[in-house]
Amino acid sequence: MTMQILDIVVYSHHGEKRILPLKAGAVNIITGASKTGKSALIDIVDYCYGAGECRVPEGPIRRCVSWFGLKLQLDKGQAFIARRCPDPRFASSEDCFVDIGDKVEVPEAGNLRQTTNTKGLSALLTSWSGITDTLNEPPPSQTRAALSASARHALALCFQPQDEIIRRQQLFHGAADTYIALSIKDTLPYFLGAVDDEYVRKREKLRSLKEQLRSCERQLAEMKALNGEGISKASMLLAQARDAGLSRSVVTTWGDTVSALKAVAQSPMSTNDVNIPNGQEYSRLTAEREQLLNEQQRLHNEVSVARAFERDGAGFSREASEQRARLNSIGIFEGANPGIFCPLCGHEFKDSSSVPSVARIKESLTDVSSRLESVERAAPHLKKAIAELDSRLSRVNSALEKNRAEMEAVRSANERLQQMQDLMSKRALIIGRISLYIESLPEVPDTRALEEQAQRLVVQCSEIESELSDERVQERIESIISILGQQMTSWAHDLNLEHSKFPLRLDIKKLTIIADTADGPVPMERMGSGENWVGYHLIGHLALHKWFTERVRPVPRFLFLDQPSQVYFPPEKDVDGSMDSVGEDDRRAVYRMFQFIFEVVQKLAPGLQVIITEHADINEEWYRGAIVERWRNGLKLVPDNWTRNVNTDAESSGTEV
């Protein structure tokens, strides 16, 4: 067994507790009159299992109870969980209490406190159920988020409240809500075992591989972005180089393409493979032009140096002339006695050492004059040299012009030579473009290893996706549905249900039972009478729980059935639970229905626990032995004295109840 309920417990605001004991692996019947709290048991279990809202009806139970609790039998050990009843102003409470051990006792009210919240409680229940970390991803065309199975999803397969067990449109608990119906469709293949733990492990591995692949692709994309226009630009340049005879490389990867382009750019351009026409005139003119160009460049350099020297000399002459003019003024003081007074203003020099002597000034004047005369004597020679260089440069330029005209005449007179010139120009242009492209490339690491890793990841993902294909899962689902259909068909025949002579099957997409007749499929909603609807709900859920039990699937091993006999024994006929007011045919149908439930549970014992809340009190030993409590003559879920205590407290505080 994965999980069964041993006790349902409620606590009062005054510290009292009410325990409803249940038997594991057997049928448990709580029979009694209306308004005793029988139907609230499903809502209490649902709330303790982490429901987002407390659906226990407003009334004595919500007013009188402070905590709801469950004692659970697990695969290993026991657990007690409790959840605080919410204040009337709120829909739920996050106060949850958990106690785990080999054997646990129902705690006293004073020991209850918050040890976790609903999220933590749900995680524990999911773990105790044996549910692995599975993730159902909806089809690409659907926008809803991926769904991970939990104990909350499994619980939808364990409840059949009074208003749902007779419903013809929905087979499962809560399926009238579109969101819940979708979650059942998403998780049912996992609970059936069509998607087993190995499938889940492979899905997780596939998710990890795809994440690695995306990382590789991102890195490759970043490197490609660094390469500018990428391989398309490089391939285009290499194709042009091949067309011009500069390369013979044919490669596919970007790295190889760049290597080939670098080889083209580094190779000297040769004319050996070009058919040069006969005759030496063009070759002579080409060699002559090269010499003239070299001579032209040399003369340009010499002229530039000479003119620079000329400019420097002219500048020195101007400065020296000004300096000499200043020093020549010393002549007006010829014959004056040296002293410590200024001859112009009569100012007395206190420090005579700071005033240069006349002799020193004359020496400076002589030196400046000598240098100035030297520069002036060299200037005509420099001008003559520059003029000669200009004359030689002019002659070289004329020779180049003549050479160009002669080459043009020879080239235009020879078509093959024209073609050679065009080819050389084309090659030069291509090499220039290749050189510019290579110089503009950033330093990018080699991507070959990354590309090989990405290719390996693609292969691994493809292999796992093949193993996890929807076709394989669908084949497994169809196989399980076929087995369940055979079981339901046999049981429907035993219960004498309508359409039982036709094969039955569970429709997972529509969450209903379908009879395949000769006139086409007949869904449960088109099958008449409440007796049939209850019967099909019973055989559908018991077939599922038989499969869960035998295949050890992670679904709680209990099934709640709320008043399955209501179509035969409605509440208005209930006086003391006796079936005397029920007709013979209906009585036999009720007996047959309950005996069927007992037989299934007995065959699966101790693997399945069925909890039935009923009005009927059948006077048969097998039935009476399964009754755990009779809620009649004042006995109910919440004792009357709890209600009186609450009313007393309300009156003393002036609060309306």
XYZ file of C-alpha atoms in Angstrom:
657
model
C 0.000 0.000 0.000
C 1.169 3.540 -0.606
C -1.149 5.494 1.667
C -4.377 4.723 3.547
C -6.325 6.567 6.232
C -6.346 5.181 9.766
C -8.139 8.028 11.561
C -10.035 11.182 10.685
C -9.766 13.627 13.577
C -11.394 16.957 14.416
C -10.440 19.201 17.341
C -12.689 21.652 19.172
C -11.760 25.154 20.258
C -11.739 23.895 23.849
C -9.087 21.207 23.226
C -11.435 18.238 22.731
C -10.854 15.780 19.911
C -13.174 13.499 17.979
C -11.603 10.463 16.284
C -13.241 8.486 13.494
C -11.247 5.219 13.257
C -10.944 3.434 9.905
C -9.594 0.043 8.853
C -6.805 -0.195 6.301
C -7.236 -2.538 3.338
C -10.977 -3.021 3.867
C -14.397 -1.504 3.271
C -15.311 1.151 5.854
C -18.932 2.287 6.077
C -20.183 5.334 7.959
C -23.957 5.127 7.923
C -26.352 7.602 9.391
C -28.994 10.239 8.954
C -28.736 13.446 6.995
C -26.946 16.516 8.398
C -24.576 14.500 10.554
C -21.424 15.431 8.662
C -20.939 12.353 6.438
C -20.458 14.279 3.217
C -18.004 16.643 4.915
C -15.479 13.816 5.325
C -14.310 14.119 1.709
C -13.880 17.873 2.115
C -11.904 17.356 5.334
C -9.518 14.879 3.691
C -9.177 17.165 0.675
C -8.344 20.140 2.919
C -5.762 18.163 4.898
C -4.174 17.170 1.589
C -3.301 20.796 0.903
C -6.369 22.131 -0.926
C -6.218 25.813 -1.722
C -9.642 26.358 -0.188
C -11.488 24.771 2.706
C -14.714 23.421 1.166
C -16.129 22.094 4.427
C -19.672 23.533 4.474
C -20.327 26.561 6.623
C -22.220 25.563 9.754
C -21.556 23.700 12.992
C -18.415 21.982 11.695
C -16.633 25.193 10.630
C -17.788 26.993 13.812
C -16.876 24.262 16.257
C -13.648 22.800 14.824
C -10.235 24.407 15.298
C -8.090 21.763 13.513
C -8.729 18.929 11.047
C -6.403 15.936 11.136
C -5.602 12.630 9.420
C -3.611 9.676 10.656
C -2.088 7.916 7.642
C -0.584 4.492 7.099
C 2.427 4.795 4.787
C 4.574 2.203 3.072
C 7.032 2.611 5.897
C 5.671 3.913 9.162
C 2.819 6.266 9.901
C 2.172 9.981 9.732
C -0.222 12.419 11.335
C -1.087 15.599 9.452
C -3.361 18.410 10.613
C -4.447 21.755 9.289
C -6.035 24.643 11.096
C -9.668 25.394 10.272
C -9.667 28.842 8.682
C -11.200 31.874 10.277
C -14.638 32.680 8.770
C -13.073 35.663 7.055
C -10.596 33.506 5.111
C -10.865 30.635 2.648
C -7.968 28.624 4.073
C -5.102 28.558 6.540
C -1.384 27.980 6.036
C -0.949 26.467 9.528
C -0.062 22.785 9.018
C 1.200 20.227 11.524
C 3.127 17.056 10.594
C 4.340 14.169 12.754
C 6.115 11.122 11.293
C 7.294 7.881 12.903
C 7.147 4.116 12.839
C 3.954 4.474 14.824
C 2.375 7.792 15.731
C -0.350 8.658 18.185
C -3.094 11.181 17.601
C -1.759 14.269 19.403
C -3.658 16.341 21.904
C -4.978 19.702 20.782
C -2.433 21.565 22.876
C 0.421 19.970 20.918
C -0.813 21.186 17.553
C 1.185 24.036 16.063
C 2.442 25.119 12.679
C 5.429 23.034 11.584
C 5.061 23.657 7.848
C 2.801 25.315 5.293
C 0.611 23.919 2.522
C 3.493 23.879 0.032
C 5.646 21.832 2.379
C 2.712 19.572 3.256
C 1.945 18.900 -0.403
C 5.600 18.076 -1.065
C 5.589 15.553 1.799
C 2.354 13.920 0.628
C 3.704 13.705 -2.920
C 6.864 12.047 -1.619
C 4.937 9.596 0.571
C 2.782 8.648 -2.409
C 5.903 7.672 -4.347
C 5.393 10.239 -7.108
C 8.648 11.014 -8.884
C 9.589 14.409 -10.228
C 7.743 14.080 -13.504
C 6.915 16.881 -15.901
C 4.173 16.769 -18.491
C 4.748 19.172 -21.351
C 1.603 20.069 -23.317
C 1.633 19.901 -27.132
C 3.407 22.809 -28.892
C 0.078 24.148 -30.147
C -1.148 24.690 -26.570
C -0.068 27.605 -24.396
C -0.635 26.176 -20.912
C 2.365 25.655 -18.669
C 4.092 22.317 -18.135
C 2.618 20.313 -15.259
C 4.407 18.238 -12.620
C 2.328 15.436 -11.066
C 1.635 15.700 -7.336
C -0.483 14.108 -4.628
C -3.141 16.725 -5.352
C -3.544 15.373 -8.881
C -3.718 11.787 -7.634
C -6.443 12.763 -5.169
C -8.817 13.518 -8.059
C -8.891 9.749 -8.673
C -9.869 8.959 -5.068
C -13.064 10.976 -4.454
C -16.654 10.461 -5.578
C -18.849 12.966 -3.706
C -22.625 12.625 -3.592
C -23.281 15.034 -6.465
C -20.544 13.561 -8.714
C -21.156 9.831 -8.365
C -24.474 10.213 -10.218
C -23.216 12.750 -12.781
C -23.310 11.541 -16.363
C -21.122 14.252 -17.927
C -17.998 13.807 -15.769
C -16.399 10.649 -14.453
C -13.715 12.175 -12.232
C -13.761 14.430 -9.192
C -13.608 18.105 -10.128
C -13.610 17.414 -13.887
C -16.387 19.993 -14.380
C -13.609 22.573 -13.885
C -11.665 22.916 -17.157
C -8.328 23.433 -15.404
C -8.762 20.333 -13.238
C -9.923 18.311 -16.254
C -6.758 19.298 -18.146
C -4.568 18.359 -15.184
C -6.243 14.931 -15.008
C -5.637 14.382 -18.733
C -2.010 15.440 -18.348
C -1.180 13.290 -15.316
C -3.354 10.180 -15.870
C -0.850 8.580 -18.331
C 1.806 8.818 -15.602
C -0.436 7.374 -12.890
C -1.433 4.532 -15.238
C 2.207 3.722 -15.917
C 2.206 4.553 -19.627
C 4.789 7.127 -18.618
C 6.883 5.253 -16.049
C 9.841 6.297 -13.898
C 12.299 5.325 -16.649
C 10.406 7.579 -19.020
C 10.653 10.380 -16.490
C 14.398 9.776 -16.088
C 14.910 9.913 -19.851
C 12.809 13.066 -20.107
C 15.033 14.692 -17.499
C 18.136 13.559 -19.368
C 16.663 14.918 -22.614
C 15.959 18.241 -20.923
C 19.568 18.399 -19.696
C 20.966 17.535 -23.149
C 18.792 20.149 -24.821
C 20.013 22.753 -22.351
C 23.624 21.849 -23.205
C 22.784 22.004 -26.915
C 21.229 25.452 -26.520
C 24.370 26.602 -24.690
C 26.591 25.348 -27.542
C 24.376 26.993 -30.133
C 24.463 30.284 -28.229
C 28.267 30.217 -28.123
C 28.477 29.364 -31.819
C 26.053 32.161 -32.641
C 28.128 34.634 -30.629
C 31.293 33.564 -32.442
C 29.533 33.819 -35.770
C 28.416 37.322 -34.877
C 32.038 38.223 -34.108
C 32.965 37.059 -37.588
C 30.959 39.860 -39.172
C 29.054 38.533 -42.111
C 30.374 35.082 -41.235
C 31.017 32.226 -43.587
C 28.917 33.708 -46.397
C 31.345 36.645 -46.800
C 34.437 34.450 -46.524
C 33.068 31.883 -48.969
C 32.251 34.631 -51.465
C 35.822 35.960 -51.373
C 37.299 32.474 -51.708
C 35.043 31.774 -54.703
C 36.298 34.955 -56.359
C 39.891 33.899 -55.651
C 39.278 30.519 -57.279
C 37.715 32.215 -60.286
C 40.819 34.410 -60.724
C 43.146 31.412 -60.394
C 44.509 32.512 -56.992
C 43.331 29.386 -55.101
C 42.087 25.883 -55.660
C 40.746 25.296 -52.114
C 37.183 23.989 -51.736
C 36.216 23.918 -48.026
C 33.013 24.000 -45.965
C 33.819 25.298 -42.481
C 34.445 28.912 -41.644
C 37.837 28.142 -40.103
C 39.087 26.349 -43.221
C 37.770 29.133 -45.411
C 39.663 31.785 -43.441
C 42.848 29.677 -43.593
C 42.529 29.452 -47.381
C 42.026 33.215 -47.651
C 45.103 33.864 -45.526
C 47.137 31.666 -47.867
C 45.927 33.700 -50.865
C 46.726 37.008 -49.171
C 50.250 35.894 -48.189
C 51.174 34.475 -51.609
C 52.950 36.855 -54.035
C 51.027 37.639 -57.168
C 52.750 35.942 -60.117
C 52.410 36.266 -63.867
C 53.975 32.895 -64.628
C 50.628 31.362 -65.480
C 49.729 34.250 -67.806
C 50.373 33.898 -71.537
C 52.645 36.912 -72.279
C 52.732 37.795 -75.996
C 55.864 37.318 -78.088
C 58.211 40.326 -78.406
C 60.383 42.065 -75.853
C 59.204 45.649 -76.279
C 56.570 45.491 -73.575
C 58.973 43.807 -71.194
C 61.640 46.449 -71.937
C 59.158 49.243 -71.382
C 57.971 47.635 -68.136
C 61.540 47.383 -66.824
C 62.269 50.950 -67.951
C 59.156 52.222 -66.183
C 60.202 50.526 -62.963
C 63.635 52.209 -63.149
C 62.097 55.599 -63.892
C 59.687 55.272 -61.002
C 62.555 54.460 -58.655
C 64.551 57.451 -59.976
C 61.505 59.694 -59.620
C 61.045 58.662 -56.015
C 64.747 59.230 -55.216
C 64.740 62.716 -56.776
C 61.552 63.606 -54.910
C 63.273 62.683 -51.661
C 66.432 64.714 -52.472
C 64.441 67.785 -53.478
C 62.428 67.547 -50.267
C 65.608 67.366 -48.155
C 67.271 70.301 -50.009
C 64.245 72.535 -49.693
C 64.033 71.732 -45.986
C 67.710 72.702 -45.569
C 67.080 75.910 -47.512
C 64.206 76.837 -45.224
C 66.325 76.180 -42.144
C 69.181 78.395 -43.528
C 66.845 81.263 -44.319
C 65.467 81.128 -40.829
C 68.960 81.188 -39.304
C 69.929 84.184 -41.471
C 66.971 86.205 -40.243
C 67.692 85.487 -36.603
C 71.432 86.119 -36.973
C 70.866 89.440 -38.788
C 68.664 90.696 -36.010
C 71.180 89.636 -33.408
C 74.022 91.359 -35.251
C 72.003 94.573 -35.527
C 71.544 94.618 -31.773
C 75.230 94.003 -31.093
C 76.331 96.737 -33.543
C 74.891 99.342 -31.146
C 77.994 98.910 -28.996
C 79.818 101.245 -31.395
C 78.147 104.372 -30.044
C 80.027 103.945 -26.771
C 83.469 103.853 -28.354
C 85.987 105.862 -26.137
C 83.770 105.820 -23.010
C 85.325 104.869 -19.697
C 83.949 101.667 -18.268
C 82.131 102.165 -15.032
C 79.180 101.072 -13.007
C 76.735 103.648 -14.423
C 74.339 103.217 -17.317
C 75.463 105.575 -20.125
C 71.851 106.224 -21.197
C 70.019 106.887 -17.947
C 72.835 107.243 -15.430
C 71.513 104.390 -13.267
C 74.093 102.935 -10.964
C 74.671 99.184 -11.124
C 75.069 97.804 -7.643
C 76.439 94.483 -8.956
C 78.929 95.158 -11.725
C 79.501 91.475 -12.335
C 76.019 91.136 -13.968
C 76.835 93.670 -16.705
C 78.706 92.271 -19.735
C 81.862 94.066 -20.703
C 82.364 95.848 -24.016
C 84.977 93.333 -25.012
C 82.611 90.430 -24.484
C 79.902 92.145 -26.604
C 82.351 92.744 -29.401
C 83.405 89.110 -29.366
C 79.770 88.035 -29.761
C 79.261 90.464 -32.611
C 82.287 89.105 -34.440
C 81.121 85.488 -34.027
C 77.556 86.201 -35.271
C 78.848 88.133 -38.245
C 81.187 85.309 -39.213
C 78.408 82.698 -39.125
C 76.009 84.929 -41.047
C 78.568 85.460 -43.798
C 79.125 81.688 -44.033
C 75.393 81.048 -44.501
C 75.045 83.800 -47.057
C 77.960 82.382 -49.060
C 76.314 78.850 -49.035
C 72.849 80.050 -50.105
C 73.605 80.452 -53.843
C 75.146 76.989 -53.992
C 72.027 75.466 -52.342
C 69.700 77.200 -54.765
C 71.770 75.926 -57.647
C 71.599 72.346 -56.323
C 67.804 72.530 -55.946
C 67.474 73.863 -59.472
C 69.540 70.990 -60.819
C 67.391 68.436 -58.927
C 64.219 70.022 -60.259
C 65.600 69.852 -63.765
C 66.486 66.169 -63.403
C 63.045 65.403 -61.896
C 61.378 67.167 -64.796
C 63.345 65.036 -67.252
C 62.350 61.827 -65.375
C 58.669 62.865 -65.389
C 58.883 63.466 -69.128
C 60.489 60.072 -69.599
C 57.719 58.410 -67.555
C 55.082 60.121 -69.617
C 56.768 58.946 -72.803
C 57.096 55.427 -71.376
C 53.411 55.367 -70.439
C 52.399 56.431 -73.947
C 54.619 53.781 -75.525
C 53.258 51.030 -73.175
C 49.697 52.089 -73.893
C 50.384 51.891 -77.627
C 51.916 48.431 -77.316
C 49.140 47.210 -75.001
C 46.316 48.519 -77.141
C 47.955 46.910 -80.198
C 47.969 43.487 -78.563
C 44.655 41.998 -77.371
C 46.250 39.207 -75.386
C 48.336 41.687 -73.473
C 45.181 43.632 -72.664
C 43.629 40.486 -71.227
C 46.699 39.862 -69.132
C 46.516 43.369 -67.744
C 42.842 42.967 -66.897
C 43.510 39.661 -65.139
C 46.346 41.136 -63.114
C 44.144 44.059 -62.097
C 41.373 41.665 -61.133
C 43.742 39.584 -59.057
C 45.131 42.646 -57.352
C 41.618 43.813 -56.476
C 40.636 40.410 -55.061
C 43.822 40.117 -53.016
C 43.227 43.597 -51.655
C 39.674 42.754 -50.602
C 40.843 39.498 -49.008
C 43.594 41.305 -47.099
C 41.125 43.887 -45.824
C 38.680 41.167 -44.708
C 41.353 39.210 -42.860
C 42.678 42.351 -41.137
C 39.156 43.192 -39.937
C 38.568 39.752 -38.404
C 38.571 39.662 -34.574
C 40.549 37.068 -32.668
C 38.010 34.218 -32.468
C 38.841 30.765 -31.030
C 38.524 27.678 -33.166
C 34.910 26.485 -33.176
C 35.508 22.963 -34.440
C 35.400 21.301 -31.017
C 32.225 23.219 -30.139
C 30.608 22.263 -33.439
C 31.491 18.596 -32.889
C 30.009 18.729 -29.381
C 26.805 20.291 -30.724
C 26.567 17.564 -33.351
C 26.957 14.845 -30.707
C 24.247 16.451 -28.566
C 21.899 16.599 -31.569
C 22.387 12.871 -32.156
C 21.809 12.010 -28.469
C 18.676 14.163 -28.294
C 17.336 12.531 -31.452
C 17.864 9.040 -30.023
C 16.103 9.827 -26.724
C 13.259 11.643 -28.479
C 12.728 8.533 -30.577
C 12.456 6.466 -27.387
C 10.080 9.001 -25.850
C 7.963 9.549 -28.923
C 4.278 10.296 -28.468
C 3.510 7.273 -30.639
C 5.124 4.898 -28.133
C 3.343 6.518 -25.196
C 0.049 6.385 -27.078
C 0.567 2.697 -27.858
C 1.139 2.010 -24.162
C -1.939 4.023 -23.175
C -4.084 2.167 -25.692
C -2.815 -1.157 -24.349
C -3.703 -0.186 -20.757
C -7.102 1.150 -21.823
C -7.804 -2.131 -23.567
C -7.060 -4.087 -20.374
C -9.176 -1.722 -18.273
C -11.961 -1.939 -20.867
C -12.092 -5.723 -20.599
C -12.352 -5.482 -16.817
C -15.078 -2.816 -16.949
C -17.056 -4.790 -19.540
C -17.011 -7.869 -17.308
C -18.102 -5.932 -14.234
C -20.802 -4.043 -16.138
C -22.254 -7.393 -17.167
C -22.220 -8.575 -13.525
C -24.046 -5.401 -12.430
C -26.511 -5.720 -15.320
C -25.763 -2.199 -16.558
C -27.097 -0.784 -19.777
C -24.844 -1.407 -22.838
C -22.902 -4.025 -20.859
C -23.145 -6.400 -23.824
C -20.841 -4.068 -25.787
C -17.115 -3.498 -25.205
C -16.430 -0.630 -22.839
C -13.403 1.621 -22.759
C -12.071 4.583 -20.840
C -11.751 7.720 -22.969
C -8.856 9.712 -21.498
C -9.350 12.671 -23.821
C -12.985 13.167 -22.822
C -12.641 11.681 -19.315
C -15.621 9.402 -19.648
C -16.586 5.788 -20.359
C -17.661 4.799 -23.853
C -19.531 1.740 -25.103
C -18.496 0.716 -28.619
C -21.741 -0.412 -30.217
C -22.522 -1.519 -33.762
C -24.086 1.908 -34.363
C -21.042 3.792 -33.108
C -19.592 4.876 -29.767
C -22.034 5.730 -26.977
C -20.574 7.920 -24.204
C -21.751 7.676 -20.613
C -23.768 10.887 -20.866
C -26.004 9.232 -23.478
C -26.667 6.188 -21.304
C -29.953 6.474 -19.459
C -30.881 6.301 -15.738
C -29.021 7.207 -12.580
C -28.495 3.518 -11.830
C -26.267 3.241 -14.919
C -24.350 6.420 -14.139
C -23.547 5.278 -10.582
C -22.654 1.822 -11.876
C -20.267 3.178 -14.491
C -18.644 5.493 -11.948
C -18.063 2.497 -9.687
C -16.631 0.134 -12.300
C -14.481 2.921 -13.796
C -12.852 3.911 -10.517
C -12.512 0.402 -9.160
C -10.920 -0.739 -12.425
C -8.441 2.123 -12.157
C -7.642 1.389 -8.505
C -7.277 -2.310 -9.262
C -4.720 -1.356 -11.894
C -2.990 1.107 -9.535
C -2.785 -1.528 -6.805
C -1.590 -4.402 -8.986
C 0.914 -2.254 -10.872
C 2.080 -0.449 -7.684
C 1.375 2.990 -9.096
C 1.842 6.121 -6.917
C -1.834 6.792 -6.156
C -3.265 6.803 -2.585
C -4.872 3.427 -1.866
C -8.244 4.731 -0.771
C -11.485 5.511 -2.588
C -14.250 7.657 -1.063
C -17.802 6.858 -2.203
C -20.486 9.221 -0.920
C -23.986 7.647 -0.919
C -23.723 5.330 -3.936
C -27.198 3.923 -3.118
C -28.964 7.284 -3.438
C -30.655 6.345 -6.736
C -32.305 3.383 -4.963
C -32.515 4.701 -1.418
C -32.941 8.504 -1.400
C -32.662 10.435 1.884
C -36.426 11.017 2.093
C -36.925 7.250 2.502
C -34.423 7.031 5.331
C -36.009 6.571 8.747
C -33.575 4.271 10.512
C -31.453 3.116 7.593
C -33.636 0.121 6.952
C -34.169 -0.966 3.322
C -37.745 -2.127 4.044
C -39.217 0.855 2.162
C -37.245 -0.017 -0.970
C -38.732 -2.236 -3.649
C -37.440 -5.734 -4.146
C -35.720 -5.000 -7.469
C -33.994 -1.909 -6.095
C -33.015 -3.787 -2.925
C -31.379 -6.531 -4.985
C -29.610 -3.890 -7.067
C -28.267 -2.235 -3.893
C -27.097 -5.587 -2.510
C -25.484 -6.464 -5.815
C -23.678 -3.106 -5.918
C -22.273 -3.363 -2.398
C -21.327 -7.009 -2.787
C -19.451 -6.065 -5.935
C -17.475 -3.418 -3.988
C -16.704 -5.891 -1.190
C -15.514 -8.538 -3.657
C -13.127 -6.174 -5.410
C -11.649 -4.899 -2.127
C -11.302 -8.451 -0.796
C -9.416 -9.583 -3.914
C -7.057 -6.640 -3.611
C -6.671 -6.837 0.191
C -4.843 -5.183 1.835
C -4.063 -3.047 -1.198
C -7.242 -0.967 -1.358
C -9.323 0.872 1.232
C -12.873 1.938 0.336
C -14.659 4.453 2.571
C -18.420 4.662 2.039
C -20.782 7.182 3.606
C -24.350 5.938 3.421
C -27.931 6.277 4.562
C -28.556 2.595 3.988
C -27.995 0.163 6.849
C -28.275 -3.254 5.245
C -29.118 -6.024 7.669
C -26.451 -8.408 6.389
C -23.481 -9.671 8.346
C -20.933 -8.789 5.645
C -22.313 -5.249 5.520
C -22.762 -4.671 9.245
C -19.211 -5.898 9.883
C -17.858 -3.071 7.719
C -19.728 -0.293 9.570
C -17.275 1.711 11.656
C -19.866 4.126 13.062
C -23.626 4.740 12.911
C -24.433 8.419 13.093
C -27.936 8.307 14.458
C -29.681 9.250 17.685
C -27.451 12.256 18.309
C -24.134 10.712 17.199
C -22.461 12.730 14.477
C -19.090 14.011 13.388
C -19.185 17.046 15.660
C -20.701 16.263 19.088
C -23.638 18.375 20.210
C -21.788 19.611 23.309
C -19.196 21.282 21.029
C -22.014 23.256 19.427
C -23.421 24.217 22.788
C -19.991 25.366 23.985
C -19.568 27.538 20.905
C -23.033 29.053 21.358
C -22.282 29.731 25.017
C -19.012 31.427 24.149
C -20.738 33.520 21.505
C -23.493 34.606 23.882
C -21.009 35.576 26.594
C -19.034 37.684 24.101
C -22.126 39.121 22.407
C -21.100 37.622 19.041
C -23.686 36.392 16.574
C -23.374 32.689 15.712
